[in-house]
Every structure is written in structure tokens, then in C-alpha cells.
Amino acid sequence: MERLTIIKGDIVKMKTDAIVNAANTSLLGGGGVDGAIHRAAGEELLAECETLGGCATGQAKITNGYRLPAKYVIHTPGPIWRGGERGEAELLASCYRSCFALALEHHLSSIAFPSISTGVYRFPLEEAAQIAIREMAAFLRQNPSFQKVVMVCYDDTALKAYKAAYKKQLGQEEQEKQEEKATAEKEKMEKTEKTKPAKQKKSPLHFFRSKKKSSAEE
Ligand code: AR6
């Protein structure tokens, strides 16, 4: 999927229309990526956040980007991991969906995400990566004119996890498509075989060999 990119880097440097902040429900700043975004954007960001009245876990709110290269910041409080039986997976998926909904509402065409909930909130990285990639791919499929989604990993461990999730999901999808194509092709072949015998094809090696020979002769 060309419009989905996974990179290692610092999200505050991203020049996408919006960057996403892994916030807390107060929206009044904190550590990790939240701290980095507030520091880079400047005090005006906190002033705007103070007017928002917080945000529920799994939801999202949008502000200006101020001194950031990105025009907007979309703040979303991810779930705190409490063992996996408290709806954490669904809440994390909801973070991604809420951010995308705001991006569409504001007619944005590019967005960058950090690894929501996998820092201080301790959501297991592999599972979080699977959820993130699944939501990103689903969104891009449903919105063909959206230009770019960037997953920004802060370290090699995260990068590896998100790349593995991508390979697992989109690799699998490609494989399913291949299998569908193969089944259709087989059915077509069986039908043709019933009506007329298949033509014997010349081996591509035949062409290669004769070409090699002629270039060696030159
Ligand atoms: N760019 C990209 N990713 C980053 C950056 C950066 N500049 N800095 C850190 N990360 P966390 P959470 C990665 O803890 O788990 C805050 O205090 C980091 O390596 O920032 O959702 C909030 O106010 C990790 O992979 O967010 C909340 O209280 C990922 O970002 C709480 O932490 C998320 O880690 C939210 O916790």
C-alpha cells in the first residue's frame, strides 16, 4: 500500500497536514510524545487545549499546530493497558478512527501518527501495531483520495513491530488476492480444456539463449 509509510523519526518534525498527539484525557500536556509536541508547538498550544474541556479515551480533538511544521495537531488519549480485558483493543482502534474522522472533517490529506498507548500507557507493542496498521489500511482503502498516512516510530523496536504488522496484514491480503486469482484462473483453464486443447508455449529460455548468443557474436 503506497500511501502508508512507516518511518523512524521525531513526529514534531513532520510536515504533514496534521500530526497526532498521544495525549491524556486532560489534554493539558504530559511527558513522552505529548511533552515533545507541546514544547515544539509553543505555549499557544496549551492555551488552546485549555479551552477544550478535555477528551474521552478513544476520542479525538483538533487544534492548530502553532510553531510546528504541521498545520494541525489531533489529540487523542489512548487507553491505559490494564491486562486487555477492559476494552483496550477497541479503544485503541477508536483512537485511530476518531483521528481519521477529524482529518476528513477538516479536509486534510496527510497525517502522521505516533505509536499511541505503547509508552507510559504500556499497551503491548505488537498488538498495538496490528491494530494501528489494520485501521490505517482500512481508512486508506475507504478513502482513495487521501494522500498519505505516516506511522512515525521513535525507536528501532517500534519500527520493527510496525513493519512486521504491515507485512503480516498486507502480505496476507496480497496472498489472499493471489489465491482468488489462482482459483479463478484454474476454473478458466478447466473450462478451456474442455473445449479445446491448450497451445504448447515456447520456453522464455529459448528467446534468452538466442539473444545471448547474438550479443556474444557482436
Ligand atoms: N516522536 C515520535 N514518537 C515519540 C516521540 C516523538 N518525539 N516521543 C516519544 N515517542 P507515550 P502513551 C513515542 O508515553 O503511551 C504522556 O505523558 C514513544 O517512544 O508518549 O500513549 C501523555 O500526556 C512511544 O513509543 O504515550 C499521557 O499521559 C510512543 O511515542 C501518556 O503519556 C507513545 O508513548 C500517554 O501515554
mmCIF file of N, CA, C and O and ligand atoms in Angstrom, residues 9-12 22-24 29-34 36 114-122 152 154-155, ligand 1:
data_model
loop_
_atom_site.group_PDB
_atom_site.id
_atom_site.type_symbol
_atom_site.label_atom_id
_atom_site.label_comp_id
_atom_site.label_asym_id
_atom_site.label_seq_id
_atom_site.Cartn_x
_atom_site.Cartn_y
_atom_site.Cartn_z
ATOM 1 N N GLY A 9 11.554 8.223 13.382
ATOM 2 C CA GLY A 9 11.807 9.655 13.437
ATOM 3 C C GLY A 9 11.104 10.340 14.588
ATOM 4 O O GLY A 9 10.557 9.694 15.485
ATOM 5 N N ASP A 10 11.149 11.673 14.523
ATOM 6 C CA ASP A 10 10.546 12.515 15.557
ATOM 7 C C ASP A 10 9.305 13.165 14.945
ATOM 8 O O ASP A 10 9.400 13.908 13.967
ATOM 9 N N ILE A 11 8.166 12.889 15.523
ATOM 10 C CA ILE A 11 6.905 13.341 14.901
ATOM 11 C C ILE A 11 6.782 14.867 14.845
ATOM 12 O O ILE A 11 6.124 15.397 13.960
ATOM 13 N N VAL A 12 7.444 15.573 15.746
ATOM 14 C CA VAL A 12 7.311 17.042 15.746
ATOM 15 C C VAL A 12 7.899 17.662 14.476
ATOM 16 O O VAL A 12 7.605 18.810 14.145
ATOM 17 N N ALA A 22 -0.365 11.559 21.249
ATOM 18 C CA ALA A 22 -0.823 10.535 22.202
ATOM 19 C C ALA A 22 -0.984 11.235 23.550
ATOM 20 O O ALA A 22 -0.074 11.273 24.375
ATOM 21 N N ALA A 23 -2.164 11.806 23.747
ATOM 22 C CA ALA A 23 -2.402 12.693 24.894
ATOM 23 C C ALA A 23 -2.984 11.941 26.092
ATOM 24 O O ALA A 23 -3.069 10.713 26.089
ATOM 25 N N ASN A 24 -3.359 12.683 27.126
ATOM 26 C CA ASN A 24 -4.165 12.111 28.217
ATOM 27 C C ASN A 24 -5.507 12.840 28.215
ATOM 28 O O ASN A 24 -5.683 13.824 27.487
ATOM 29 N N GLY A 29 -1.206 18.422 28.424
ATOM 30 C CA GLY A 29 0.219 18.123 28.288
ATOM 31 C C GLY A 29 0.673 17.019 29.215
ATOM 32 O O GLY A 29 -0.086 16.561 30.066
ATOM 33 N N GLY A 30 1.901 16.569 29.003
ATOM 34 C CA GLY A 30 2.460 15.484 29.801
ATOM 35 C C GLY A 30 3.862 15.169 29.337
ATOM 36 O O GLY A 30 4.537 16.048 28.796
ATOM 37 N N GLY A 31 4.274 13.917 29.502
ATOM 38 C CA GLY A 31 5.619 13.514 29.067
ATOM 39 C C GLY A 31 5.570 12.913 27.677
ATOM 40 O O GLY A 31 4.637 13.176 26.920
ATOM 41 N N GLY A 32 6.577 12.099 27.347
ATOM 42 C CA GLY A 32 6.625 11.375 26.065
ATOM 43 C C GLY A 32 6.393 12.266 24.861
ATOM 44 O O GLY A 32 6.850 13.412 24.806
ATOM 45 N N VAL A 33 5.646 11.741 23.923
ATOM 46 C CA VAL A 33 5.406 12.464 22.673
ATOM 47 C C VAL A 33 4.553 13.721 22.922
ATOM 48 O O VAL A 33 4.733 14.755 22.263
ATOM 49 N N ASP A 34 3.672 13.643 23.897
ATOM 50 C CA ASP A 34 2.832 14.792 24.290
ATOM 51 C C ASP A 34 3.718 15.981 24.701
ATOM 52 O O ASP A 34 3.542 17.120 24.216
ATOM 53 N N ALA A 36 6.878 16.451 23.969
ATOM 54 C CA ALA A 36 7.681 16.900 22.821
ATOM 55 C C ALA A 36 6.847 17.806 21.904
ATOM 56 O O ALA A 36 7.322 18.845 21.429
ATOM 57 N N PRO A 114 1.992 8.825 16.038
ATOM 58 C CA PRO A 114 2.998 8.147 16.868
ATOM 59 C C PRO A 114 2.395 6.801 17.295
ATOM 60 O O PRO A 114 1.236 6.517 16.973
ATOM 61 N N SER A 115 3.150 6.028 18.037
ATOM 62 C CA SER A 115 2.659 4.732 18.499
ATOM 63 C C SER A 115 1.821 4.952 19.771
ATOM 64 O O SER A 115 2.325 4.900 20.891
ATOM 65 N N ILE A 116 0.523 5.201 19.559
ATOM 66 C CA ILE A 116 -0.386 5.570 20.659
ATOM 67 C C ILE A 116 -0.444 4.466 21.727
ATOM 68 O O ILE A 116 -0.556 3.279 21.383
ATOM 69 N N SER A 117 -0.359 4.874 22.969
ATOM 70 C CA SER A 117 -0.531 3.992 24.156
ATOM 71 C C SER A 117 0.623 3.039 24.473
ATOM 72 O O SER A 117 0.555 2.331 25.472
ATOM 73 N N THR A 118 1.650 2.984 23.625
ATOM 74 C CA THR A 118 2.686 1.956 23.861
ATOM 75 C C THR A 118 3.851 2.448 24.724
ATOM 76 O O THR A 118 4.809 1.721 24.938
ATOM 77 N N GLY A 119 3.756 3.679 25.222
ATOM 78 C CA GLY A 119 4.795 4.208 26.111
ATOM 79 C C GLY A 119 4.353 4.089 27.553
ATOM 80 O O GLY A 119 4.178 2.986 28.080
ATOM 81 N N VAL A 120 4.096 5.237 28.168
ATOM 82 C CA VAL A 120 3.657 5.294 29.571
ATOM 83 C C VAL A 120 2.402 4.435 29.803
ATOM 84 O O VAL A 120 2.237 3.846 30.867
ATOM 85 N N TYR A 121 1.525 4.330 28.806
ATOM 86 C CA TYR A 121 0.265 3.582 28.963
ATOM 87 C C TYR A 121 0.416 2.060 28.790
ATOM 88 O O TYR A 121 -0.573 1.328 28.917
ATOM 89 N N ARG A 122 1.632 1.609 28.432
ATOM 90 C CA ARG A 122 2.034 0.186 28.456
ATOM 91 C C ARG A 122 1.202 -0.791 27.617
ATOM 92 O O ARG A 122 1.141 -1.983 27.911
ATOM 93 N N VAL A 152 5.003 7.136 12.544
ATOM 94 C CA VAL A 152 6.331 7.599 12.967
ATOM 95 C C VAL A 152 6.773 6.867 14.241
ATOM 96 O O VAL A 152 6.210 7.080 15.318
ATOM 97 N N TYR A 154 9.528 5.956 17.124
ATOM 98 C CA TYR A 154 10.602 6.711 17.780
ATOM 99 C C TYR A 154 11.881 5.902 17.924
ATOM 100 O O TYR A 154 12.961 6.465 18.067
ATOM 101 N N ASP A 155 11.769 4.583 17.933
ATOM 102 C CA ASP A 155 12.976 3.744 18.069
ATOM 103 C C ASP A 155 12.883 2.497 17.196
ATOM 104 O O ASP A 155 11.845 2.234 16.577
HETATM 105 N N1 AR6 B 1 8.074 11.311 18.081
HETATM 106 C C1 AR6 B 1 7.501 10.110 17.862
HETATM 107 N N2 AR6 B 1 7.255 9.212 18.835
HETATM 108 C C2 AR6 B 1 7.632 9.552 20.094
HETATM 109 C C3 AR6 B 1 8.224 10.794 20.420
HETATM 110 C C4 AR6 B 1 8.444 11.689 19.340
HETATM 111 N N3 AR6 B 1 9.001 12.885 19.519
HETATM 112 N N4 AR6 B 1 8.473 10.811 21.762
HETATM 113 C C5 AR6 B 1 8.047 9.627 22.254
HETATM 114 N N5 AR6 B 1 7.541 8.867 21.254
HETATM 115 P P1 AR6 B 1 3.937 7.987 25.183
HETATM 116 P P2 AR6 B 1 1.247 6.864 25.668
HETATM 117 C C6 AR6 B 1 6.954 7.517 21.300
HETATM 118 O O1 AR6 B 1 4.369 7.570 26.550
HETATM 119 O O2 AR6 B 1 1.790 5.529 25.966
HETATM 120 C C7 AR6 B 1 2.011 11.325 28.195
HETATM 121 O O3 AR6 B 1 2.514 11.800 29.413
HETATM 122 C C8 AR6 B 1 7.317 6.648 22.482
HETATM 123 O O4 AR6 B 1 8.590 6.036 22.275
HETATM 124 O O5 AR6 B 1 4.335 9.325 24.729
HETATM 125 O O6 AR6 B 1 0.054 6.976 24.793
HETATM 126 C C9 AR6 B 1 0.592 11.761 27.947
HETATM 127 O O7 AR6 B 1 0.316 13.032 28.483
HETATM 128 C C10 AR6 B 1 6.197 5.610 22.435
HETATM 129 O O8 AR6 B 1 6.506 4.586 21.501
HETATM 130 O O9 AR6 B 1 2.316 7.896 25.039
HETATM 131 C C11 AR6 B 1 -0.210 10.698 28.608
HETATM 132 O O10 AR6 B 1 -0.347 10.948 29.976
HETATM 133 C C12 AR6 B 1 5.018 6.411 21.889
HETATM 134 O O11 AR6 B 1 5.545 7.635 21.418
HETATM 135 C C13 AR6 B 1 0.609 9.454 28.397
HETATM 136 O O12 AR6 B 1 1.958 9.899 28.243
HETATM 137 C C14 AR6 B 1 3.929 6.698 22.914
HETATM 138 O O13 AR6 B 1 4.467 6.888 24.186
HETATM 139 C C15 AR6 B 1 0.212 8.741 27.145
HETATM 140 O O14 AR6 B 1 0.917 7.526 27.063
#
